[in-house]
XYZ file of C-alpha atoms in Angstrom:
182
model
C 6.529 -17.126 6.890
C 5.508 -20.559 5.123
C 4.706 -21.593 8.777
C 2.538 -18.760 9.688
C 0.938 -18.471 6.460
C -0.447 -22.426 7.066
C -2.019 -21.374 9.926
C -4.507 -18.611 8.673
C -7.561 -18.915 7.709
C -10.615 -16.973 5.973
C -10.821 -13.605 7.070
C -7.031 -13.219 8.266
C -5.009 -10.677 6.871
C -1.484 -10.471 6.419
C 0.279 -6.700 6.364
C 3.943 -5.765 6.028
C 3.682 -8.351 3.424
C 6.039 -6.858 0.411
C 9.043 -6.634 2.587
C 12.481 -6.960 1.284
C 13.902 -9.410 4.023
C 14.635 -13.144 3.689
C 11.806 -15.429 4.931
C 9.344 -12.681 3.286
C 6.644 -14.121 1.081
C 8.770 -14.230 -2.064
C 11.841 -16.519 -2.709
C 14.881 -14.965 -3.338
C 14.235 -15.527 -6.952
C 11.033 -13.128 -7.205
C 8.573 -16.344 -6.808
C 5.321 -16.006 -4.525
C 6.041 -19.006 -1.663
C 3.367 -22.072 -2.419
C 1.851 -20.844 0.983
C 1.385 -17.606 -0.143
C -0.676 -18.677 -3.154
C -2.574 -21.253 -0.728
C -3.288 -19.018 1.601
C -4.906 -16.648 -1.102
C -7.423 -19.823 -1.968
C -8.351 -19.741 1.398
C -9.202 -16.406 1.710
C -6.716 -14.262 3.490
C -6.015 -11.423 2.203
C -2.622 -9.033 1.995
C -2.194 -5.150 2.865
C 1.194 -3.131 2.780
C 1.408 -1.748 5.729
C 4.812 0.458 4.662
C 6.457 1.395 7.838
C 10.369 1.802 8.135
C 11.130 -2.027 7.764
C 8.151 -3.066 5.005
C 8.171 -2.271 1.872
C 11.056 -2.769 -0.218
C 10.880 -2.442 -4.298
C 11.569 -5.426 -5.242
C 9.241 -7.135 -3.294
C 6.430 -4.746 -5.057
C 7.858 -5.451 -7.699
C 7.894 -9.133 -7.910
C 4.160 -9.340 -7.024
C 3.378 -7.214 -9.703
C 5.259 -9.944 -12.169
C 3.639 -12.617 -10.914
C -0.141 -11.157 -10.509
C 0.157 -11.350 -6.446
C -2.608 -9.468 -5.228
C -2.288 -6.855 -3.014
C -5.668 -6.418 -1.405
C -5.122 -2.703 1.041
C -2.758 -0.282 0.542
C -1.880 1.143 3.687
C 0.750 2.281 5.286
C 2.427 2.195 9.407
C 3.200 5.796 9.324
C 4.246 7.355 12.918
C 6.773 9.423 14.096
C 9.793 7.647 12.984
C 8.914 7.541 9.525
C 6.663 10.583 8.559
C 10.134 12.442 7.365
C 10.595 9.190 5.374
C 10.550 6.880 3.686
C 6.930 7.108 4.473
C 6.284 10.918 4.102
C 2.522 10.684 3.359
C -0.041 8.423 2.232
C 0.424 10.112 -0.586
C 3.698 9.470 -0.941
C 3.288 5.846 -0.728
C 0.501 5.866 -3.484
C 2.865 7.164 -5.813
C 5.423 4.521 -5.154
C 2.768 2.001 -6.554
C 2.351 4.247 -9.302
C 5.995 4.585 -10.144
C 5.487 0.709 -9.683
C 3.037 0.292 -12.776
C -0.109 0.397 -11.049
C -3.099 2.218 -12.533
C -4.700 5.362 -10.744
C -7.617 3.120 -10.143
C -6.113 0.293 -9.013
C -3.969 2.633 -6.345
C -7.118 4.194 -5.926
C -9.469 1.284 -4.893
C -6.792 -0.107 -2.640
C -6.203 2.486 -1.030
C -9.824 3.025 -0.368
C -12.365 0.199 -0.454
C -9.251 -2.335 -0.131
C -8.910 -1.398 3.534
C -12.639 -0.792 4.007
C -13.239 -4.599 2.685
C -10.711 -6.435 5.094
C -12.592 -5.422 8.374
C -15.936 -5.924 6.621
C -16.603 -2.265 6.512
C -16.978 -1.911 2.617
C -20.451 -0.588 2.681
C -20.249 2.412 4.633
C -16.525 3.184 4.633
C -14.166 3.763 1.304
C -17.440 4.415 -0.403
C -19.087 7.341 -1.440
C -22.477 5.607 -1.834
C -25.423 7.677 -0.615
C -25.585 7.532 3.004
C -22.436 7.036 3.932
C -20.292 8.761 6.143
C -18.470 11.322 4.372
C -14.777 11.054 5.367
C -12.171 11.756 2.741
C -9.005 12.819 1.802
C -9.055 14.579 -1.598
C -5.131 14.320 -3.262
C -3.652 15.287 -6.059
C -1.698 13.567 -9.226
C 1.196 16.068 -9.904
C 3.411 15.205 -12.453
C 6.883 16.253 -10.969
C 9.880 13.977 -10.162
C 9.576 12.835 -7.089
C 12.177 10.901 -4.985
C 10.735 7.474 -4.101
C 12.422 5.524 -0.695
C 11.673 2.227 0.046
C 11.876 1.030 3.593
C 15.525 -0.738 3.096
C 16.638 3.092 1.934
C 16.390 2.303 -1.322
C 15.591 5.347 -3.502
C 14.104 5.833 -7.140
C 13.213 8.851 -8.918
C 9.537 8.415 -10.120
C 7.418 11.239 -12.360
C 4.271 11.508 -10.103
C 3.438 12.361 -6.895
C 0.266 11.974 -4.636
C -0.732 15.128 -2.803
C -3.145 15.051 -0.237
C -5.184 18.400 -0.966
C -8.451 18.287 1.636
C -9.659 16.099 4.095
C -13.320 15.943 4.732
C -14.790 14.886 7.970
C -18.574 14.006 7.920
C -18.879 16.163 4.916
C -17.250 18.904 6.259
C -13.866 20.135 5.144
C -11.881 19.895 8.517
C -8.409 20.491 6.625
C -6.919 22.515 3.857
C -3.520 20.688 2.933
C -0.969 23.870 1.373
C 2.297 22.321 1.984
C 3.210 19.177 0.360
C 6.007 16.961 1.277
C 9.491 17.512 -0.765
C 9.731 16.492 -3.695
């Protein structure tokens, strides 16, 4: 990773970048690789991207120890991971909850963090006036909620993220009744 990271430049994004594998971005003990800080100063930026094989706890929680940034969270969700560890986006919003993350932190990654690596922050993961009115309304439920990480790692956490509407172009397209298990 220390290889790839030296050749990036402003505007380059890393994903899959808490993963739980050697050769990630964090030493084995818990440290952010030089490149990784480096590579921050020159302005790429880092997004999840949990799929089956990128996200692992102690990755997350490592950055969070250290003050790595994470810039989008986002997640690789498809077939082959919807019935977990992925679930929902929702699902994967709580894990940075259980994590120690604030609501609006989760929040603004979630949302404008993704919107802001493609240059997009203006008119998407805003609701500025004007905008294009796509969103997915969720839910905080307090409720213990099993927590996977992609390495099958599991951790009991006391929130969950529901998603509860989703709003196309200002119109509600989807009423979301069934949430994933708990």
């Amino acid at each position: 990773i220390q290889e790839v990271l030296n050749l990036l430049g402003p505007g380059d994004i890393v994903t899959h970048c808490f993963k739980g594998y050697p050769m990630g971005i964090f030493h084995f003990n818990g440290h952010p690789v030089s490149e990784a800080w480096k590579a921050l100063e020159r302005g790429i930026r880092f997004d999840l991207g949990h799929g089956q094989g990128s996200f692992a706890w102690e990755a997350g929680r490592d950055a969070k120890k250290h003050n790595f940034p994470l810039h989008s969270l986002s997640t690789d969700i498809h077939q082959g991971n919807v019935k977990g560890p992925i679930w929902t986006y929702g699902r994967t919003m709580a894990k940075f909850l259980h994590l120690g993350y604030s609501l609006a932190d989760v929040v603004r990654t979630a949302t404008l963090g993704p919107a802001e690596l493609i240059d997009e922050g203006k008119d998407l993961g805003s609701l500025s006036p004007g905008t294009v009115a796509d969103l997915t309304l969720f839910r905080v439920v307090d409720q213990k909620t099993t927590l996977t990480d992609s390495l099958g790692n599991s951790e009991t956490g006391d929130r969950d993220v529901q998603p509860a509407h989703c709003i196309r172009a200002g119109q509600v397209i989807s009423d979301m009744k069934t949430p994933p298990p708990a």
